[in-house]
Short mmCIF file of C-alpha atoms in Angstrom, two decimals:
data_model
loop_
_atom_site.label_atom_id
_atom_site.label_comp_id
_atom_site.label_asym_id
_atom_site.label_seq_id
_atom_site.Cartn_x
_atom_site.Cartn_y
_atom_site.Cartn_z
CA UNK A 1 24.98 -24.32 9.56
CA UNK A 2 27.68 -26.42 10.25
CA UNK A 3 30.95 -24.42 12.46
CA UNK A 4 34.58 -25.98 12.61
CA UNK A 5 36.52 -24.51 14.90
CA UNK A 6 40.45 -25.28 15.08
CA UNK A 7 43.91 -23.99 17.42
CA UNK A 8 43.11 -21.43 19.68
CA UNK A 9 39.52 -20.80 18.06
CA UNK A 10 38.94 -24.03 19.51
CA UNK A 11 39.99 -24.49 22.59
CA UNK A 12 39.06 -21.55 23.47
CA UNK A 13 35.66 -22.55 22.65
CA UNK A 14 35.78 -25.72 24.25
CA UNK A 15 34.69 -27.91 21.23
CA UNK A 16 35.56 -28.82 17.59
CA UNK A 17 32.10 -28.11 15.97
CA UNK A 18 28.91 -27.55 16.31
CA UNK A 19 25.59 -27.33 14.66
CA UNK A 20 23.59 -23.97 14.97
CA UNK A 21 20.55 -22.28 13.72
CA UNK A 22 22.03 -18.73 13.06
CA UNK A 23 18.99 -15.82 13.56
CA UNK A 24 17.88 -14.22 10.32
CA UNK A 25 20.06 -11.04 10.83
CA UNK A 26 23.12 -13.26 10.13
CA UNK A 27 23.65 -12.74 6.64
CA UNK A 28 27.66 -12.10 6.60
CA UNK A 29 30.86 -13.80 8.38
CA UNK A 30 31.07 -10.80 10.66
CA UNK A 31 27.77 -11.50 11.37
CA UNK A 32 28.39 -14.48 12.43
CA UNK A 33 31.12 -13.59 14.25
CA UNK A 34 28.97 -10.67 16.27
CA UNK A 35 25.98 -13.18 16.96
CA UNK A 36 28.73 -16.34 18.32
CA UNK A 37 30.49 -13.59 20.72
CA UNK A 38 26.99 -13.13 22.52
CA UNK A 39 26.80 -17.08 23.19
CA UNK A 40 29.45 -16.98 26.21
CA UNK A 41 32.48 -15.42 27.48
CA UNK A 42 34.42 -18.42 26.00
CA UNK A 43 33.41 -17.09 22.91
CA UNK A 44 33.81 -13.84 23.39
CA UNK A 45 37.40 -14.89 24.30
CA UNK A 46 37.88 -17.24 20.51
CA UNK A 47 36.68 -13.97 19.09
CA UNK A 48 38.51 -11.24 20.57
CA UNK A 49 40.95 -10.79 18.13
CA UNK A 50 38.51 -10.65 15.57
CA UNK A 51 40.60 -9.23 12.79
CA UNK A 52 43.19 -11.93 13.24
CA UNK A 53 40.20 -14.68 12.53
CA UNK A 54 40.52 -17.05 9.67
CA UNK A 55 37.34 -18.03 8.01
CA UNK A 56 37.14 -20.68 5.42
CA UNK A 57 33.49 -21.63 3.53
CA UNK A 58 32.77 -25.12 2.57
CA UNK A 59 36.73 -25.43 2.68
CA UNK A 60 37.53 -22.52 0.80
CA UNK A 61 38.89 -19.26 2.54
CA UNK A 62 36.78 -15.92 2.43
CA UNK A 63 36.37 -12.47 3.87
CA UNK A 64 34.55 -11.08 6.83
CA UNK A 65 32.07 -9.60 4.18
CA UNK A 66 31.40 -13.20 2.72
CA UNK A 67 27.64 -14.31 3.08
CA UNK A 68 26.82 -17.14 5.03
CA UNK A 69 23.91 -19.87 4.25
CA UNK A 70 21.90 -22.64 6.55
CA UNK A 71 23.85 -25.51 4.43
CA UNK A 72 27.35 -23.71 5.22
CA UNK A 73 30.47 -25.46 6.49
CA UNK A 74 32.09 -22.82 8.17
CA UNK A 75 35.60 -22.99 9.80
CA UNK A 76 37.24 -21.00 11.95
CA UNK A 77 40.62 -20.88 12.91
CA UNK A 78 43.97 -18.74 13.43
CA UNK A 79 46.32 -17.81 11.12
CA UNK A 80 47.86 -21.22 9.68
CA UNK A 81 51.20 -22.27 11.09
CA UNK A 82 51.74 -25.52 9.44
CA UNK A 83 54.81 -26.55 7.19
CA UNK B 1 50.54 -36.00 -6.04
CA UNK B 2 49.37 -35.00 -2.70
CA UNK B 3 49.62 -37.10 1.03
CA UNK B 4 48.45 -35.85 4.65
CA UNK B 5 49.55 -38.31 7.18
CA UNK B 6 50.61 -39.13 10.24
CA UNK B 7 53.24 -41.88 9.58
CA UNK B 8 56.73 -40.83 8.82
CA UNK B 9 58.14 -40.90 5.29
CA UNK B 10 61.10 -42.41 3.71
CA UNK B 11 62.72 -39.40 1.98
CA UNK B 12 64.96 -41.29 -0.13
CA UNK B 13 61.99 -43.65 -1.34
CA UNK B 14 60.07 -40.76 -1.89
CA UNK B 15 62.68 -38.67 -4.34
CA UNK B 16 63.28 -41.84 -5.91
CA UNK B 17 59.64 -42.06 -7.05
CA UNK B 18 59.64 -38.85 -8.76
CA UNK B 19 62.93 -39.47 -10.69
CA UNK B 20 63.04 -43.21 -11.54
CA UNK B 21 62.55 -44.23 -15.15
CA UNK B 22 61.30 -40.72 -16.30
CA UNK B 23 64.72 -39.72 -18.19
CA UNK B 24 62.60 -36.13 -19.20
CA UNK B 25 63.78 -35.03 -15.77
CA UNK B 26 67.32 -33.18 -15.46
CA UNK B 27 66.82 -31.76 -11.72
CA UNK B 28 64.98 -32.81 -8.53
CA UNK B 29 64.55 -29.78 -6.03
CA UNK B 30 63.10 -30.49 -2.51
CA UNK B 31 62.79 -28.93 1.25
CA UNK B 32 62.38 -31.48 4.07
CA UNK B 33 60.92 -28.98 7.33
CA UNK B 34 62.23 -30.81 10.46
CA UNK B 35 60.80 -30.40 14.57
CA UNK B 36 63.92 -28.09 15.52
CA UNK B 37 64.58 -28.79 19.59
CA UNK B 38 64.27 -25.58 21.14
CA UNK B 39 64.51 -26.68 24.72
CA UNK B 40 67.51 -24.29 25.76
CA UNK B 41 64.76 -21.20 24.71
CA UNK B 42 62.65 -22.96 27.16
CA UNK B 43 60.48 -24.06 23.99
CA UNK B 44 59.77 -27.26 22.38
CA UNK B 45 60.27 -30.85 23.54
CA UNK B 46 57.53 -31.36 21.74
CA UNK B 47 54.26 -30.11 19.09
CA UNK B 48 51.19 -31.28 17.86
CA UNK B 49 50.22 -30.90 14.57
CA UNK B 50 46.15 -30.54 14.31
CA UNK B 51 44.66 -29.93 10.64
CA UNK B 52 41.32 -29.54 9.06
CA UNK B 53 40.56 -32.79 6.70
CA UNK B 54 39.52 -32.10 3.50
CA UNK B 55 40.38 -28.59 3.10
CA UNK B 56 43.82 -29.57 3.95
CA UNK B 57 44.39 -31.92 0.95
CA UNK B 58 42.13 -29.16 -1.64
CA UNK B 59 44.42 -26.39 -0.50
CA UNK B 60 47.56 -28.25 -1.03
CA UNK B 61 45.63 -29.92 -4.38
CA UNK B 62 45.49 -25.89 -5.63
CA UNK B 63 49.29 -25.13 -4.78
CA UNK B 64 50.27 -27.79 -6.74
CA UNK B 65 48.43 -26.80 -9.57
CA UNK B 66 49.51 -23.16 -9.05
CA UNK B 67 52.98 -24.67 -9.03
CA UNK B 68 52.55 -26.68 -12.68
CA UNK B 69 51.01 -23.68 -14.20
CA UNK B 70 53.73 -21.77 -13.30
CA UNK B 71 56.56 -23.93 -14.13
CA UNK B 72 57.00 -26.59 -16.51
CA UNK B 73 57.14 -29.86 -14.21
CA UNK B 74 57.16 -33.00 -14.74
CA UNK B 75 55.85 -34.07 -11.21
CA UNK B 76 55.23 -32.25 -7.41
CA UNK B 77 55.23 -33.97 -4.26
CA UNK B 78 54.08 -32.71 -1.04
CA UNK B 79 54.28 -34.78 2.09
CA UNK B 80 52.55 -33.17 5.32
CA UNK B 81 52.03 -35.18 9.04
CA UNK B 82 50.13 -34.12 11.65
CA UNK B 83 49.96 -36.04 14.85
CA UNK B 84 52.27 -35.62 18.04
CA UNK B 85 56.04 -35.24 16.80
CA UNK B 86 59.20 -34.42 18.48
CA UNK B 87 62.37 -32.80 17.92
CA UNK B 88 64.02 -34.32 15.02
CA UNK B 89 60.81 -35.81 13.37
CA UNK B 90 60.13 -34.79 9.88
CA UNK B 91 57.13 -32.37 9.06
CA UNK B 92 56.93 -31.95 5.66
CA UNK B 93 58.48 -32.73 2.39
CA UNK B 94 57.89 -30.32 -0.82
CA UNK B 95 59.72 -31.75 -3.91
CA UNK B 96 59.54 -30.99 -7.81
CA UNK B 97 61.15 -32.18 -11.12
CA UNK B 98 61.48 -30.52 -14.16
CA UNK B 99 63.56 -30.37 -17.38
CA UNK B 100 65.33 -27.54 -15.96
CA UNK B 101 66.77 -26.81 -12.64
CA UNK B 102 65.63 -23.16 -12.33
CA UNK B 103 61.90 -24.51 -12.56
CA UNK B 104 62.55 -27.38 -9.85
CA UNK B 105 64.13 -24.59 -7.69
CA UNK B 106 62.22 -22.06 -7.65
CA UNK B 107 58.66 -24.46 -7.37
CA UNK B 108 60.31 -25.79 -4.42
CA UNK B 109 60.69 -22.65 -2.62
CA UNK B 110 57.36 -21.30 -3.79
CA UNK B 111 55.84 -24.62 -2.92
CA UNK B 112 57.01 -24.51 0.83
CA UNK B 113 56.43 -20.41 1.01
CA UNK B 114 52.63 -20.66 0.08
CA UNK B 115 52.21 -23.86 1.95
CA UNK B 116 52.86 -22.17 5.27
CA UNK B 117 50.47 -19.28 4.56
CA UNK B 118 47.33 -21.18 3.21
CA UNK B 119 47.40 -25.01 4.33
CA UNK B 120 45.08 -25.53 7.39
CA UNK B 121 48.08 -26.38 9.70
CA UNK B 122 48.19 -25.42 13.41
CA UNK B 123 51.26 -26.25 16.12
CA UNK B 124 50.65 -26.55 19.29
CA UNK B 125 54.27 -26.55 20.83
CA UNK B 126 54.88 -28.65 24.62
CA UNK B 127 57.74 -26.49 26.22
CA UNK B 128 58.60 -25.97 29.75
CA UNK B 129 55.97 -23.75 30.59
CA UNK B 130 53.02 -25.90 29.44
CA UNK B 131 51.90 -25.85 25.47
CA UNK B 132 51.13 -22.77 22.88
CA UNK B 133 49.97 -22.37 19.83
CA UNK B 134 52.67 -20.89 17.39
CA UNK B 135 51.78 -17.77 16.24
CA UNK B 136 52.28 -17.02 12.35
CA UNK B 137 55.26 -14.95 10.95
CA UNK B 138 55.28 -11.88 9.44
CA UNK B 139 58.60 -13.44 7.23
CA UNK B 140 56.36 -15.86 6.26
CA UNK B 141 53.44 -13.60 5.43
CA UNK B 142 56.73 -11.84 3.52
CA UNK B 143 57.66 -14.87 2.09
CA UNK B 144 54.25 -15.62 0.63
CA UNK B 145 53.93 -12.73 -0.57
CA UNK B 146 57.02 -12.34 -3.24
CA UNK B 147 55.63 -15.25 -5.43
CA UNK B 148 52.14 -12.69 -5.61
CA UNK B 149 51.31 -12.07 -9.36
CA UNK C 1 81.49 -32.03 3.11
CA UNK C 2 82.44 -32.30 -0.50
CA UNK C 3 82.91 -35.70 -2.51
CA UNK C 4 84.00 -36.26 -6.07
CA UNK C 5 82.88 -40.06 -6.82
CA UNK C 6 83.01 -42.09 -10.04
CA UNK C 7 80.12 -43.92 -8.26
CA UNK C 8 76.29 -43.27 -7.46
CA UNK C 9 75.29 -41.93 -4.18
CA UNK C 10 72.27 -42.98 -2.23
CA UNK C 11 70.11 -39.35 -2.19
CA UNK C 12 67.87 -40.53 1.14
CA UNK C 13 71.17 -42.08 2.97
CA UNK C 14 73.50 -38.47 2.16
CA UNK C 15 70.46 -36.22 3.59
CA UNK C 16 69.69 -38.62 6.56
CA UNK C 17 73.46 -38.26 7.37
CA UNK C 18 72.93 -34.09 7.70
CA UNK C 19 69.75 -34.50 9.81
CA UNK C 20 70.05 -37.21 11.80
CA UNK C 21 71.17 -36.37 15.21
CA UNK C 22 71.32 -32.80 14.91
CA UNK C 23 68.00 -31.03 16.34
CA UNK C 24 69.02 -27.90 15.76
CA UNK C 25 68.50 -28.52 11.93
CA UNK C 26 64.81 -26.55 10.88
CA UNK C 27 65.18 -27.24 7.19
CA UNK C 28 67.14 -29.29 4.45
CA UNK C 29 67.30 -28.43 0.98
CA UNK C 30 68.30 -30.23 -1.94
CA UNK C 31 69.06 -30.31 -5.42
CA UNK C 32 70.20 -33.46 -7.73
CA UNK C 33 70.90 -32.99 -11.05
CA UNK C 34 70.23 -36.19 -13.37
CA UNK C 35 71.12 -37.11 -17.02
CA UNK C 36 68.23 -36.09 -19.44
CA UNK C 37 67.18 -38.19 -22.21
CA UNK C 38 67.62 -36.06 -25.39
CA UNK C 39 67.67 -38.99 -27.85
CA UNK C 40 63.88 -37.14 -29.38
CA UNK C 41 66.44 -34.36 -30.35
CA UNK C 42 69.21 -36.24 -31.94
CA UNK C 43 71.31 -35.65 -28.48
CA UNK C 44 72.10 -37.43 -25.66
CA UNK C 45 72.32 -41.07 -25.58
CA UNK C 46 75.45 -41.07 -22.79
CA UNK C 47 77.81 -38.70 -21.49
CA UNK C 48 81.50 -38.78 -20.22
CA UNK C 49 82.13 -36.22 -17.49
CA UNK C 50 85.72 -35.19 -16.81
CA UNK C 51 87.25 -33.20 -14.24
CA UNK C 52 90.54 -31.24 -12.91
CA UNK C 53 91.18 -33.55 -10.07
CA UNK C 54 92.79 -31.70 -6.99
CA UNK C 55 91.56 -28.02 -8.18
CA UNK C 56 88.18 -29.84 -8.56
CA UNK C 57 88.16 -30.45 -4.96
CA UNK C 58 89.59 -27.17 -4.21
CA UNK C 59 87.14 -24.74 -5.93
CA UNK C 60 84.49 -26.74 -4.49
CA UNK C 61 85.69 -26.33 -0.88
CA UNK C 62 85.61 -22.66 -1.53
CA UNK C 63 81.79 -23.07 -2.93
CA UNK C 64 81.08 -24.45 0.21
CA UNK C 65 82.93 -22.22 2.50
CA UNK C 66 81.25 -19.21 0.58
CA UNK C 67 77.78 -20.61 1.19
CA UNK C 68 78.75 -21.15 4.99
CA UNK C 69 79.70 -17.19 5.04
CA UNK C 70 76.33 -16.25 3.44
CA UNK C 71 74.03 -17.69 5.13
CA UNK C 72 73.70 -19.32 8.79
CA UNK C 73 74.02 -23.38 8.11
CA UNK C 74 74.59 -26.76 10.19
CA UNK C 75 75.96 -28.47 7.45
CA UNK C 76 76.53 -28.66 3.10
CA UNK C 77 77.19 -31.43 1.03
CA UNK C 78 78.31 -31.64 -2.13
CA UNK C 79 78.68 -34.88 -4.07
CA UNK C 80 79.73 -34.53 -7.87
CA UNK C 81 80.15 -37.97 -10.11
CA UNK C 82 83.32 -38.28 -13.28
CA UNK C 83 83.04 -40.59 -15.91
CA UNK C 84 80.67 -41.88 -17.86
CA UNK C 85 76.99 -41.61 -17.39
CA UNK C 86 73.86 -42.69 -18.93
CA UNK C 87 70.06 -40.84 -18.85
CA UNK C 88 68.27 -41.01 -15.53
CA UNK C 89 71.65 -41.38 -14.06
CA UNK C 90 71.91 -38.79 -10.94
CA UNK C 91 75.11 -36.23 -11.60
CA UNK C 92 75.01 -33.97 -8.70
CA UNK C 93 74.07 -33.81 -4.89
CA UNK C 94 73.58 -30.23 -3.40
CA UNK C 95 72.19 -29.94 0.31
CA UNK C 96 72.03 -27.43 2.83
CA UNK C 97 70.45 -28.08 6.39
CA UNK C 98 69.82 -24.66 8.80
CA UNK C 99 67.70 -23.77 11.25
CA UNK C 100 65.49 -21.76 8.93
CA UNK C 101 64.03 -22.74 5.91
CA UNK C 102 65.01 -19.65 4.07
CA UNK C 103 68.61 -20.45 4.49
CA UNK C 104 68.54 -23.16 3.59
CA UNK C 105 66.90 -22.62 0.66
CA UNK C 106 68.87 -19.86 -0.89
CA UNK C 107 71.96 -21.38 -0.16
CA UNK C 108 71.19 -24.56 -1.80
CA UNK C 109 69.80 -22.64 -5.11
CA UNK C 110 73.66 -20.25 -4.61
CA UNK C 111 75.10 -23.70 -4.45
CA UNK C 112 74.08 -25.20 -7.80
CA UNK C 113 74.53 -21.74 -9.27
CA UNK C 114 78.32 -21.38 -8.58
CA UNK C 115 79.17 -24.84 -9.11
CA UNK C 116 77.69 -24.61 -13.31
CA UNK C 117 80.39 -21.89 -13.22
CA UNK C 118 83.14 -22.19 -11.59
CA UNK C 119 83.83 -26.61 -10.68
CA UNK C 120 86.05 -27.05 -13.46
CA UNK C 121 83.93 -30.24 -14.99
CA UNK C 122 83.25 -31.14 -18.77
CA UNK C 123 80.63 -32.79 -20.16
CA UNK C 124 81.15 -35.01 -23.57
CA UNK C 125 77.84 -35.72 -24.86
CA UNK C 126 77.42 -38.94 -27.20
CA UNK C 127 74.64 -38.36 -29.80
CA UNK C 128 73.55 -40.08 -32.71
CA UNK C 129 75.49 -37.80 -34.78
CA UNK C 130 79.00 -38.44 -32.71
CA UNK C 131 80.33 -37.16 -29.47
CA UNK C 132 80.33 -33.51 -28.61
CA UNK C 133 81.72 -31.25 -25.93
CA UNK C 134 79.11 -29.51 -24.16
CA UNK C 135 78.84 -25.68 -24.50
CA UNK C 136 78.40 -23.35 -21.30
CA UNK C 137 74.89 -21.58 -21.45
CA UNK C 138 74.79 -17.96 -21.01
CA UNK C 139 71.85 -18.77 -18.79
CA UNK C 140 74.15 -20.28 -16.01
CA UNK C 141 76.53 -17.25 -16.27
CA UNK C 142 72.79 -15.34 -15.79
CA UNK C 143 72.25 -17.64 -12.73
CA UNK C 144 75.51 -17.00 -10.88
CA UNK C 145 75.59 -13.19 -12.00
CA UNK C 146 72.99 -13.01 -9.43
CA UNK C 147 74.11 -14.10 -6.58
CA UNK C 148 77.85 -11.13 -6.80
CA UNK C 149 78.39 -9.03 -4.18
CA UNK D 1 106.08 -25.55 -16.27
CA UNK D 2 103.42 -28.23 -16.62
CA UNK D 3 100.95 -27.76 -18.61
CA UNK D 4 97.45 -29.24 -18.25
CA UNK D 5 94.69 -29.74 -20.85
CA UNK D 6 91.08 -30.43 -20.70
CA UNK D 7 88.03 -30.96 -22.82
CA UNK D 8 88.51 -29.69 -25.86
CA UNK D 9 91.76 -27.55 -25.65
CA UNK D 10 93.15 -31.25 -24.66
CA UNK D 11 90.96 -33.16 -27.89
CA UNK D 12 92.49 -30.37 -30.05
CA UNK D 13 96.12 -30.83 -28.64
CA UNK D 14 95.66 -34.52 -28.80
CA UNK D 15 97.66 -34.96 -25.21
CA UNK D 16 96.29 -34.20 -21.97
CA UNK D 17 99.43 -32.59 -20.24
CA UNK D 18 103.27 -31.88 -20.81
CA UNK D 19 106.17 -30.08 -19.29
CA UNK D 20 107.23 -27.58 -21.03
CA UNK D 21 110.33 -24.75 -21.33
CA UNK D 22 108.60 -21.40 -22.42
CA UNK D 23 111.11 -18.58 -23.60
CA UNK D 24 112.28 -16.12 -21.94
CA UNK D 25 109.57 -13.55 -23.34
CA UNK D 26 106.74 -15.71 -22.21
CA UNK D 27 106.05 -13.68 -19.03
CA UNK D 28 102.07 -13.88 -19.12
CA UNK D 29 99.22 -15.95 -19.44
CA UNK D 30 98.88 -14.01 -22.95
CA UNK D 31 102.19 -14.60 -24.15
CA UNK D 32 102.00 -18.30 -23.34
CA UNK D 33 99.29 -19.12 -25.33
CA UNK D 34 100.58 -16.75 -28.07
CA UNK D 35 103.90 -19.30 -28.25
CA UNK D 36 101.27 -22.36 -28.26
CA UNK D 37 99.71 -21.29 -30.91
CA UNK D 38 102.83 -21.48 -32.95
CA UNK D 39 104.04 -25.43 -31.70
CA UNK D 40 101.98 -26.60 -34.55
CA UNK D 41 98.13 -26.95 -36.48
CA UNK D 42 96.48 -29.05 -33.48
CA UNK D 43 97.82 -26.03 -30.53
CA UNK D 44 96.71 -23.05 -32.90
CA UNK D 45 93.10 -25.51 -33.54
CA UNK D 46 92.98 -25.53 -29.79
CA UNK D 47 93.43 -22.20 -28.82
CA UNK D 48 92.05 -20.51 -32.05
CA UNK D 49 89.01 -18.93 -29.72
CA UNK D 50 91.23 -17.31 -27.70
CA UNK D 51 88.63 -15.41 -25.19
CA UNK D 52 86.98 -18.25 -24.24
CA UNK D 53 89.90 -20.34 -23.14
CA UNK D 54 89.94 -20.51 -19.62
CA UNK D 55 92.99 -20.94 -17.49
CA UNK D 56 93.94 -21.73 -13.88
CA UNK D 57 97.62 -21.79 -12.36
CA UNK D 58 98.27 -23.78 -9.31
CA UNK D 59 94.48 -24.69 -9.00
CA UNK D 60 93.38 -21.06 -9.40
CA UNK D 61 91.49 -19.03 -11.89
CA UNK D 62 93.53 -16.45 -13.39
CA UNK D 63 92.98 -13.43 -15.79
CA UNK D 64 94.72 -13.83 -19.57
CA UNK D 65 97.43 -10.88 -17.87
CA UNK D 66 98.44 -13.12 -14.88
CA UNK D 67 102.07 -13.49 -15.06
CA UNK D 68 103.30 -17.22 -15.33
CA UNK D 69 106.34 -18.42 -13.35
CA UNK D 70 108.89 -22.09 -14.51
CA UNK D 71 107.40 -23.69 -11.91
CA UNK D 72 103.66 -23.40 -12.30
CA UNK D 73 101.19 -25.51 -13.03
CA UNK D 74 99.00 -23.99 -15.16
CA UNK D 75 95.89 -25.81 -16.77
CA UNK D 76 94.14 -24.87 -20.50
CA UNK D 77 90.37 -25.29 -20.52
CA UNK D 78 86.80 -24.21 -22.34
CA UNK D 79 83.98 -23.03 -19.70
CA UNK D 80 83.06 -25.44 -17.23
CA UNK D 81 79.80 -27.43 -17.76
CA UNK D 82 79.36 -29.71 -15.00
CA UNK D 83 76.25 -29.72 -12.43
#
């Protein structure tokens, strides 16, 4: 799958996106969430505030109970502040 | 009609487009959202705007349709840049026409409200003490929410 | 600032005059009323707008100084046209710049509200069938009921 | 006291202002338009829907019971329909 990651999701993380090959466990957005927080402490750190973590699938926002698939875009990002 | 860029815009050209030779139209409503200078808080000399192409311009696609189906309108405009801007610049122009003036009002505000609550902006503001990313606002979380059906 | 004008008014020149140069300004709102074209209904080819010059003026003022008392704003304008107009010709000019977009939103909507009510103008509507004063709509009184204290 | 007329109270009236003497009795708003209404066909035309007549002395709006004074100006008018 395909990760976005924008704000402080982002440089936090240190890049914009990446590809990765999620284990077979990850079936949800949370977890996704729980598998990315075991890749580094600069995760860990993007991911902290977990609840406050925006998620949007192949552009469109969903909930931490959305599945994920391989061919996924998946963003993430904090709340918007645009406008 | 729908534009994400990073040039300024001509708000007078821009109003003008929406109004000229469409007589149907008896009020123009619209919000221009301006870089306030916050320097004397110790905040902004300057932000950057960073958004996520493509869901940007869908997101903002789907408020202006919520808007139409709301209201009867006879055209929407939202303007949004995103690049490097400074205190003064121009962010974001919402504007709306309609028969009526109630409808062109009231899109406009709803417009704006649900913008800031579901378009993929971020600010990153420059201020004395280095740059931060502007939290959200409850009022605008508030905001959003009184146009919920 | 209020202006009562026989002529047009340049919509992007009046609203870069309440931005430009003032930082502290968050968010400008606007509303301009325009001549419909009601000829599909038997009504409007032209209309003759007359006014109470001096109290015109006066009640206006007192619009604006209301506004200023409600809500927390860097500047209003006001520009109402007399005389005779024709469809897609622009009426009215209501803006409000503040440092938050909420303000300035309201306050322009409260604006145009009070103004159908209480700016002693008259509209004389030329239709195919003959000229005709224009009657108030209850829906106005509705609009400015709303915002009494 | 001058007397001002607009839209139709002034197409009705067929003038758009005049000074005039009221009599003695004429001490309110009401009683003025009462001795209008009997200068002639075109005044009792204008002012036939009494309610809705509007009226402002010196610039301000006033009640039908506002007292009127020699040296008023007081203006005659349906609701206002501008904006």
């Amino acid at each position: 799958m395909k990760l976005l990651y924008f704000a402080w999701v982002r440089t936090n993380i240190g890049k914009a996106e990446e590809e990765v090959v999620a284990p077979d466990h990850v079936q949800t957005v949370e977890d996704l969430l729980d598998w990315l927080a075991t890749l580094g402490p600069q995760y860990a750190a993007a991911l902290d505030r977990r609840n406050v973590v925006k998620v949007a699938i192949n552009h469109e926002y969903v909930e931490h109970d959305h599945p994920v698939r391989p061919d996924d875009e998946i963003a993430l990002f904090p709340p918007v502040t645009g406008g | 009609m729908i534009k994400v860029q990073r040039e300024d815009f001509d708000i007078g050209a821009e109003l003008a487009q929406l109004t000229d030779g469409n007589a149907k139209v008896g009020g123009l409503a619209s919000f221009v959202g301006l870089v306030r200078d916050l320097a004397d808080q110790g905040a902004v000399s300057a932000m950057t705007l960073e958004h996520y192409p493509g869901m940007t311009e869908r997101r903002l696609a789907e408020i202006e349709a919520e808007a139409r189906s709301r209201w009867p309108l006879e055209d929407v405009l939202i303007i949004h840049r995103y690049g490097r801007l400074e205190p003064g610049d121009r962010i974001v122009l919402v504007a709306t026409t309609s028969a009526h003036r109630q409808a062109a009002l009231e899109s406009c505000a709803f417009l704006i409200d649900w913008l800031k609550t579901k378009a993929p902006f971020w600010k990153l503001e420059e201020g004395t003490k280095g740059a931060a990313w502007v939290e959200a606002k409850e009022s605008d979380d508030r905001a959003a929410e009184k146009w919920k059906r």
